[in-house]
XYZ file of C-alpha atoms in Angstrom:
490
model
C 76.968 94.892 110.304
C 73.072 94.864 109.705
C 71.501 98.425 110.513
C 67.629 99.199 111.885
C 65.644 98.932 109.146
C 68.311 96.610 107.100
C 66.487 93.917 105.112
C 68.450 90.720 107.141
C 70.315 88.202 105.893
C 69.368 85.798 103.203
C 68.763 82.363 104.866
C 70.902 80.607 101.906
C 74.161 82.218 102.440
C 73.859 82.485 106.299
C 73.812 78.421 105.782
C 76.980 79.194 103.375
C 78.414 81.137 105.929
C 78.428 78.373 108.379
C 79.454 75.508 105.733
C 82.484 77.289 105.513
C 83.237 77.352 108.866
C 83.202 73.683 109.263
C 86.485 74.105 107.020
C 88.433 75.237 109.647
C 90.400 73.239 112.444
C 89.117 75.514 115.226
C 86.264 77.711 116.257
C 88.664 80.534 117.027
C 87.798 84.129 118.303
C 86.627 85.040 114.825
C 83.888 82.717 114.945
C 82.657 83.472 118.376
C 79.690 85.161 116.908
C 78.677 82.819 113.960
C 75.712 81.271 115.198
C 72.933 80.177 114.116
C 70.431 82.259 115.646
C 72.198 85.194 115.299
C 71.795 86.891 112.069
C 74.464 86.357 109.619
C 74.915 90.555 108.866
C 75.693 91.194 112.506
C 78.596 88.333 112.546
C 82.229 89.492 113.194
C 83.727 89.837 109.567
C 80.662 89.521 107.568
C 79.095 92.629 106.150
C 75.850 92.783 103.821
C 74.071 95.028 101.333
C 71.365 96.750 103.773
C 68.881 96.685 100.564
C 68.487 93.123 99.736
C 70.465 91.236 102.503
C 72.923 89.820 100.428
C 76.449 89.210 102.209
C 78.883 91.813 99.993
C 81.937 91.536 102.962
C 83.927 88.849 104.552
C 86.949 89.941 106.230
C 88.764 87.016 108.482
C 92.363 87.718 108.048
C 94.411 87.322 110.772
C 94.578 90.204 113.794
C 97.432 88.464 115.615
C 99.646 85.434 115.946
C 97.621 84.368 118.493
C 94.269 84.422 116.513
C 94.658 82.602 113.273
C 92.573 80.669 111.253
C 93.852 77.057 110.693
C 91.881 75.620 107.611
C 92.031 72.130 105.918
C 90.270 73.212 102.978
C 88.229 75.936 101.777
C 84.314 74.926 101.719
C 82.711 75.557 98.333
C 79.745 76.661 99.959
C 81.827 80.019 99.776
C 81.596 79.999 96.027
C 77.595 80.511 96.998
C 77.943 84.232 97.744
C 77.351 85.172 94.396
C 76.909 89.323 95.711
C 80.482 89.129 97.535
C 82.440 92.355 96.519
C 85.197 92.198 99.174
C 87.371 89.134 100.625
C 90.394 88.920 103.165
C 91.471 85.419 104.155
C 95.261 86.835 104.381
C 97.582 86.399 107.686
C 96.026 82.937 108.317
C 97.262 79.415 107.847
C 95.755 77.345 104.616
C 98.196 74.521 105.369
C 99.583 74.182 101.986
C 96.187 73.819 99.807
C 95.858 74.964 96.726
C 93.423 78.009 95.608
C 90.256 76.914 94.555
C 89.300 76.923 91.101
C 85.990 78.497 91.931
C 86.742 81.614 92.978
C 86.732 82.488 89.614
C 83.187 82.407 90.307
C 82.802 85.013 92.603
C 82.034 87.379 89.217
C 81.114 90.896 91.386
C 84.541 90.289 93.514
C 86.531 93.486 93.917
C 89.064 93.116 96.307
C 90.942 89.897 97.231
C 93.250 89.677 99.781
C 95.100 85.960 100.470
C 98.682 86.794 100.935
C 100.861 85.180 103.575
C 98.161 82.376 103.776
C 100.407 79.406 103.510
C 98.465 78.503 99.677
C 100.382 76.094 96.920
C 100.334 74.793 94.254
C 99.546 76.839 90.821
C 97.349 80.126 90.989
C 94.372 79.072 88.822
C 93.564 80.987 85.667
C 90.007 80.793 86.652
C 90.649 84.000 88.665
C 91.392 86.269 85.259
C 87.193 85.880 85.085
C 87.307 88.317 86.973
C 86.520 91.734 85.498
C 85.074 93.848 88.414
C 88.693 92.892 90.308
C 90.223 96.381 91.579
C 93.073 94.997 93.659
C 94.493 91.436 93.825
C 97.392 90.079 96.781
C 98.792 87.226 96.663
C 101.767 87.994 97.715
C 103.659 86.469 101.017
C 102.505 82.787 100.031
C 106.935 81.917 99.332
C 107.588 80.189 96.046
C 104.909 77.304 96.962
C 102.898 79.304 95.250
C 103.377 80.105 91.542
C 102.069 80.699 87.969
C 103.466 79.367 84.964
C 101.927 82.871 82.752
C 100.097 85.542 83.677
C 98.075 85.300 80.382
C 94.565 85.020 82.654
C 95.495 88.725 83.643
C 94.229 90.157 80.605
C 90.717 89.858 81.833
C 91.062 91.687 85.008
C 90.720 95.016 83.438
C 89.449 96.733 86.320
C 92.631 96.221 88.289
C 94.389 98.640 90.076
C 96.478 96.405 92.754
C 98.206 93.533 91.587
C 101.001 92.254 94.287
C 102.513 88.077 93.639
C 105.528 89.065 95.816
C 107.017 85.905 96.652
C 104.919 83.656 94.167
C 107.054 81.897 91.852
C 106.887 83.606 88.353
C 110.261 81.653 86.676
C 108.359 80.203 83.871
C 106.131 83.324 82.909
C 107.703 84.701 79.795
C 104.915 86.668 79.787
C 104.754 88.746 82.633
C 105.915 92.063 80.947
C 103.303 91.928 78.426
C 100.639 90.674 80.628
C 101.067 93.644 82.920
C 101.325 95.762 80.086
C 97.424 95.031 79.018
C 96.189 96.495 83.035
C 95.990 100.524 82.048
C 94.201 101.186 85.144
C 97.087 99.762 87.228
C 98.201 101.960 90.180
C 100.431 99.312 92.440
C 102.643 96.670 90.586
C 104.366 94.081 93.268
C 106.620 91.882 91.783
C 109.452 91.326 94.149
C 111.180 88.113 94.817
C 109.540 86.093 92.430
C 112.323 84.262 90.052
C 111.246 86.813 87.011
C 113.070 85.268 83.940
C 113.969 88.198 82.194
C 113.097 91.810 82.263
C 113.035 93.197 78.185
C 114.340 96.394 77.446
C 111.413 97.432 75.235
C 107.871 97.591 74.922
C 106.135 98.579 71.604
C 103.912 100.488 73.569
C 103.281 101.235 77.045
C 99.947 100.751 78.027
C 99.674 100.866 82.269
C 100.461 104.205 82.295
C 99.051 105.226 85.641
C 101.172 103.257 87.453
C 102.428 105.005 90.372
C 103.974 102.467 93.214
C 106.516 99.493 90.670
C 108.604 96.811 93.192
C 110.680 94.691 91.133
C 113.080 93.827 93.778
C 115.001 91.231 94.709
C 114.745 89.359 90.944
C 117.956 88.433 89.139
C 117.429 90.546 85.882
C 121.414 90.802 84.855
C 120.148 93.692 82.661
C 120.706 97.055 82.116
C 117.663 99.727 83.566
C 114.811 99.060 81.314
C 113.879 101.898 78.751
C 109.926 101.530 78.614
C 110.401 102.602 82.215
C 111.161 105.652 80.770
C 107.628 106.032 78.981
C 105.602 105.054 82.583
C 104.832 109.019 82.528
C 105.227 111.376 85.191
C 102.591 109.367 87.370
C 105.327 107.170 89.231
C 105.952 108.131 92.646
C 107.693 104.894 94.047
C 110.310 102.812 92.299
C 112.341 99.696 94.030
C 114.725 98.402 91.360
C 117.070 96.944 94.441
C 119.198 93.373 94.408
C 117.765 93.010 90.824
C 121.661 92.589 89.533
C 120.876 95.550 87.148
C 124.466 96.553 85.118
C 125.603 99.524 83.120
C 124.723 102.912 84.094
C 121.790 105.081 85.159
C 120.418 106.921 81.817
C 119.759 110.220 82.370
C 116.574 109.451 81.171
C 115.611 108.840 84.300
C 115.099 112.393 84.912
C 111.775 112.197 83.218
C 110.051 110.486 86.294
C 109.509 113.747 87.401
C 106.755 112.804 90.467
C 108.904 110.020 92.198
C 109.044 110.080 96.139
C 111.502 107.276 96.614
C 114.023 106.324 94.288
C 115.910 102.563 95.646
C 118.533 101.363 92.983
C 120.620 99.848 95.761
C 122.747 96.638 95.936
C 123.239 96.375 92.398
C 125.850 96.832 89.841
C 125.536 99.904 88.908
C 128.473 102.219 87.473
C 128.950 105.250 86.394
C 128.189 109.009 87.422
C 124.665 109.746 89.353
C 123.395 111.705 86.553
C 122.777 115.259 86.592
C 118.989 114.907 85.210
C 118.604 113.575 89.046
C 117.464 116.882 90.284
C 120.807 118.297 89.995
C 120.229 120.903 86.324
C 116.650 121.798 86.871
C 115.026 122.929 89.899
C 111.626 121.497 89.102
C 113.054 117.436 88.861
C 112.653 115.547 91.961
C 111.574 118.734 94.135
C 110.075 115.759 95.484
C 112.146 113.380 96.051
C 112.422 111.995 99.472
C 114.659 108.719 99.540
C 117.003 108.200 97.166
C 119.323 104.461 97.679
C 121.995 103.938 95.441
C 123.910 101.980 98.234
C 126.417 99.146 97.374
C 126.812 99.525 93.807
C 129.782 100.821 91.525
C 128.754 104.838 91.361
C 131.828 106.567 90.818
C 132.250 110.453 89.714
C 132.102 113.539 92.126
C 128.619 115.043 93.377
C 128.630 118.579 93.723
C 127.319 120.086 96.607
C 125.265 122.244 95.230
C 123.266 119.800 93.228
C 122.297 117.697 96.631
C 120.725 121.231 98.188
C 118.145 121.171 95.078
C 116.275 118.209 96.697
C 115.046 120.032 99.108
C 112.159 117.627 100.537
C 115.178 114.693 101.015
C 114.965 112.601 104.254
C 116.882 109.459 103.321
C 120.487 110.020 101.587
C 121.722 106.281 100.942
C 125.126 106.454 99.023
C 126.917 103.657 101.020
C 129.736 101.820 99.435
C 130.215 103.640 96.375
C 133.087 105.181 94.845
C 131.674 108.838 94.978
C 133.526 112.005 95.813
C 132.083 114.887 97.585
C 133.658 117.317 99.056
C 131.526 118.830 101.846
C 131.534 122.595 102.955
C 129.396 124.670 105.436
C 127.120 126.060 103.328
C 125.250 122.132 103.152
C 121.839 122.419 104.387
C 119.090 119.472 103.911
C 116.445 120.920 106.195
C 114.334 118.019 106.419
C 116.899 115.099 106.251
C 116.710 112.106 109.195
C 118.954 109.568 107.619
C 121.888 109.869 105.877
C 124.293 107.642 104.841
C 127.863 108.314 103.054
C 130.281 105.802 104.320
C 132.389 103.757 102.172
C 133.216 106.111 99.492
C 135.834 108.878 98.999
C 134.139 111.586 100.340
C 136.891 113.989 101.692
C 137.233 118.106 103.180
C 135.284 119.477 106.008
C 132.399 118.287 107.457
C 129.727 120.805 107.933
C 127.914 122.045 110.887
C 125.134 119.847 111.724
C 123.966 121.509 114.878
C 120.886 123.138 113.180
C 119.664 119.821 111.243
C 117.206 119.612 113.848
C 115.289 116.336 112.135
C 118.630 114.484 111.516
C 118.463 110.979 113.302
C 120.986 109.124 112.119
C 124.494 109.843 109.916
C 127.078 107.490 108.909
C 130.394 108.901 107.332
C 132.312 105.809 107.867
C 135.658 104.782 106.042
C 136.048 107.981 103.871
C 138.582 110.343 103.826
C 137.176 113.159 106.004
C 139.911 116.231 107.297
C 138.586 118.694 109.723
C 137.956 118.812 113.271
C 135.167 117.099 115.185
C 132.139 119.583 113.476
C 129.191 120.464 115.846
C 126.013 118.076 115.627
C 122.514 118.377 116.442
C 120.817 117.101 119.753
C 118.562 115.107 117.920
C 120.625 112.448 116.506
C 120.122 108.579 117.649
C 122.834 107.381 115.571
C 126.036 108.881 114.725
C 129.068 106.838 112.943
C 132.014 108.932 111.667
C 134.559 105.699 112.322
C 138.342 105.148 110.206
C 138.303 109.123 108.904
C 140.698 111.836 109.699
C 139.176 113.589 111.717
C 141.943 115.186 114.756
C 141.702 117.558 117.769
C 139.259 117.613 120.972
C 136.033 115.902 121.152
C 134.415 118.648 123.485
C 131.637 119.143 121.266
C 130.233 115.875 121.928
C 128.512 117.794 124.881
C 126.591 119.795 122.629
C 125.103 116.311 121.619
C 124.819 115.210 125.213
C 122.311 117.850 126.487
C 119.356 117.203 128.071
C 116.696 115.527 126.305
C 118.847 113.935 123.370
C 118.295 110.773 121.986
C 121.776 109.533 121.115
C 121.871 105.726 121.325
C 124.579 104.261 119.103
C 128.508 106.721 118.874
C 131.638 105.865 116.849
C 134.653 107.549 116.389
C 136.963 104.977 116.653
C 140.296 104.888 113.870
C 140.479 108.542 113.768
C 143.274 111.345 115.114
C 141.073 112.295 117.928
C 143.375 114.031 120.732
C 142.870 115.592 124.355
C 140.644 114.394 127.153
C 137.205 112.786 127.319
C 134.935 115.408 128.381
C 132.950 114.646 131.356
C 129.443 115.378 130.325
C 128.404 111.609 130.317
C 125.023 112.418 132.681
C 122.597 112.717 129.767
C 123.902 110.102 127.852
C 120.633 107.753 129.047
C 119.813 106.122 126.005
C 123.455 105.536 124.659
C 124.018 101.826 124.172
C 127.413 101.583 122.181
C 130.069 103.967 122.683
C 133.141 103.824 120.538
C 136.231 105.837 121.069
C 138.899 103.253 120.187
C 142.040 103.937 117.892
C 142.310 107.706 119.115
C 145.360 109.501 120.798
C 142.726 110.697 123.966
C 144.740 110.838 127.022
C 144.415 111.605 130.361
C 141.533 109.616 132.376
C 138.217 108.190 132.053
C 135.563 110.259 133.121
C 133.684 109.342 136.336
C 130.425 110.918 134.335
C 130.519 107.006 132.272
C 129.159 105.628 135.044
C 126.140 106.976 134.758
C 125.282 105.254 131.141
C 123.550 102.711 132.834
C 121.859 101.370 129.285
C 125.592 100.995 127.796
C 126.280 97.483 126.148
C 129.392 98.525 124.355
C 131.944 100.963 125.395
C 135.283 100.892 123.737
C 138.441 102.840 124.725
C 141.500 100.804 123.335
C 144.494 102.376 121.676
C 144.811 105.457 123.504
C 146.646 107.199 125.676
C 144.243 107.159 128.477
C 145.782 106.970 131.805
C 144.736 106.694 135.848
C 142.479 104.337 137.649
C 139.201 102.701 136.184
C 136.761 104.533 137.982
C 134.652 102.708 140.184
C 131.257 104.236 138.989
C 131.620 102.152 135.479
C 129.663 99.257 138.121
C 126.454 101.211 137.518
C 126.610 100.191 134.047
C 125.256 97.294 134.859
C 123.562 96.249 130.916
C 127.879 96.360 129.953
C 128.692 92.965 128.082
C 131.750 94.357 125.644
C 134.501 96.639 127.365
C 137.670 97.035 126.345
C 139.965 99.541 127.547
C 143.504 97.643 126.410
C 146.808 99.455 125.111
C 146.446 102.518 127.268
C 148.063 103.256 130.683
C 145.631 102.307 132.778
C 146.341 101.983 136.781
């Protein structure tokens, strides 16, 4: 956007400008204000130097599904903005053509953007000219895109941002090493993208202020790498998940001292969740706000006391483990929303959750939970404590139920759940699946269900439930799955 007083646009790369428009199957909403007679610096997209005119911005990626850019090539008259700093073609549709060769020859570029852009073909080496580049995406692009090395990335030593996510990286040997030569990289984003191999050591680690690493979703068959151990205390995020990682997690990994979110999950992955995790000294992963081991082979017991050291924890994913705990009352995550325990052999009490006033959703499924139905907070949307132990009256389900809750989703079924349905059912507005089945519950359905007119699922088999249907459940008029069989229903 030109300014009063800005020197205007230079007449050669407003003509540019509109060359590379002509590459493009319509003149969509982004182009409404390309004209001619309209200087170039006040175009949507298009910003310029105010001190010599020269266009430094174009930024055209897409702002909806509805406004996309449909381009059967890309003009070279783009390649004739020699002052351009900052370009964003991403979120549009390139129709399968390659990347241009020139844009190595954009020489001041800083930031480029083309990810999901629908490119192919091979990402040209041209673009490790380069050296003023701060943060490169091309991620998004699926494995139509790809690069047999990444050898042209040891000229971009300016960068900071590098994300291929998605691009197809199954012949680059040479990726570890490659990386290894950025030390000013922040964000590494690697994920999906056929890696070959991931080595176990560097000679020396050089990107060193790395802070955000996504290897996910490449088939490594490796152990955890040790140079990851030598980042430095920088990292903050690490996603290590479907990477078919073996062995066990060093306790070396208690030196990434700074990390926020920890995702290890869906691998295979065995062993205890070592104690360097937090659990021995206060000061490790204070921090620490997800941590996802789910679906892996964990096995060992946690103790209690351990978990209440990460105190700034909001997403517990253990799932599908073979991890003991045994829960008391004295558990207190203060800030926790999501947590996520089922499939393991957790067992004992579970404790009062009535003051975890930012939990949102809890899943204890198939463990081996003994105790009666504990107290929970008001603010929980999701609450699965299915195929446990737990036995005696479900009354304190109303403490859930009070006004304003949020509850949506509620199983219980396949536990030793006794006495009658209580009939506090009014609040329950937003509940959408409700799940009692496999219970001894007896006596009859309360009228109160009726008024769960957002319910999709309710479930009430294999009780001992008894009396009429009541008429109100026709109110529930969103109801596609009911079943109320084996009980002694008039």
């Amino acid at each position: 956007m030109a300014l009063t007083g800005a020197v205007p646009c230079m007449d050669r790369e407003q003509e540019a400008l509109l060359k590379f428009k002509e590459g493009f199957k319509s003149a969509s909403e982004s182009f409404s204000s390309w004209t001619a007679e309209e200087d170039c610096c006040n175009w949507r997209g298009v910003g310029c130097d105010n001190a010599t005119g020269h266009v430094t911005i174009l930024d055209l990626h897409g702002r909806d599904p509805y406004n996309i850019l449909q381009a059967h090539l890309v003009s070279p008259s783009l390649f004739d903005l020699p002052y351009l700093r900052y370009l964003d073609l991403s979120l549009n549709d390139f129709q399968q053509i390659p990347i241009p060769e020139l844009i190595g020859s954009l020489k001041y570029i800083e930031y480029l953007n083309l990810s999901n852009a629908n490119y192919r073909g091979t990402i040209p080496s041209t673009l490790g000219n380069l050296s003023h580049l701060k943060s490169l995406d091309l991620s998004g692009n699926g494995f139509s895109l790809r690069a047999e090395n990444l050898s042209w990335v040891y000229g971009l030593s300016s960068l900071k941002v590098l994300d291929l996510g998605g691009v197809d990286l199954s012949n680059a040997e040479d990726w570890l090493d490659a990386v290894n030569m950025l030390p000013s990289l922040v964000m590494l984003r690697l994920f999906c993208c056929k890696l070959p191999k991931l080595s176990q050591n560097l000679h020396h680690v050089n990107f060193t202020s790395l802070k955000f690493l996504d290897l996910s979703f490449n088939n490594f068959s490796s152990t955890i790498p040790n140079w990851l151990f030598d980042i430095g205390h920088g990292l903050v995020y690490l996603n290590l998940s479907r990477c078919q990682l073996q062995g066990v997690i060093l306790d070396a990994l208690g030196n990434l001292a700074s990390l926020i979110s920890l995702d290890l999950s869906k691998n295979g992955l065995k062993g205890p969740i070592p104690l360097t995790l937090g659990l021995l000294q206060e000061q490790e992963f204070s921090q620490l706000v997800v941590l996802d081991v789910a679906m892996n082979c964990m096995e060992g017991s946690i103790k209690e006391a351990h978990l209440l050291k990460f105190s700034s924890l909001r997403v517990l994913d253990l799932y599908s483990n073979s991890l003991a705990l045994e829960m008391s009352c004295q558990i207190g995550f203060s800030r926790i929303m999501y947590m996520n325990l089922s499939f393991n052999e957790l067992k004992g009490h579970v404790p009062d959750f009535s003051s975890q006033l930012q939990f949102s959703q809890l899943d204890l499924t198939s463990n081996n939970f003994w105790s009666p139905l504990p107290r929970f907070s008001a603010n929980l949307r999701v609450l699965f404590l299915a195929r446990n132990s737990f036995f005696g009256h479900i009354s304190n389900l109303c403490g859930i139920l009070s006004m304003n809750n949020s509850l949506t989703y509620l199983d219980l079924s396949s536990n030793n759940l006794s006495g009658e349905i209580p009939d506090c059912w009014k609040y329950g507005y937003y509940l959408v699946t409700l799940n009692l089945a496999n219970n001894n519950l007896s006596r009859q359905i309360p009228i109160s269900m009726g008024q769960l007119i957002h319910l999709k699922t309710l479930q009430l088999e294999n009780n001992s439930l008894s009396g009429e249907v009541p008429l109100s459940l026709k109110t529930c008029t969103d109801l596609t799955v009911l079943d109320l069989a084996k009980n002694t229903l008039g």
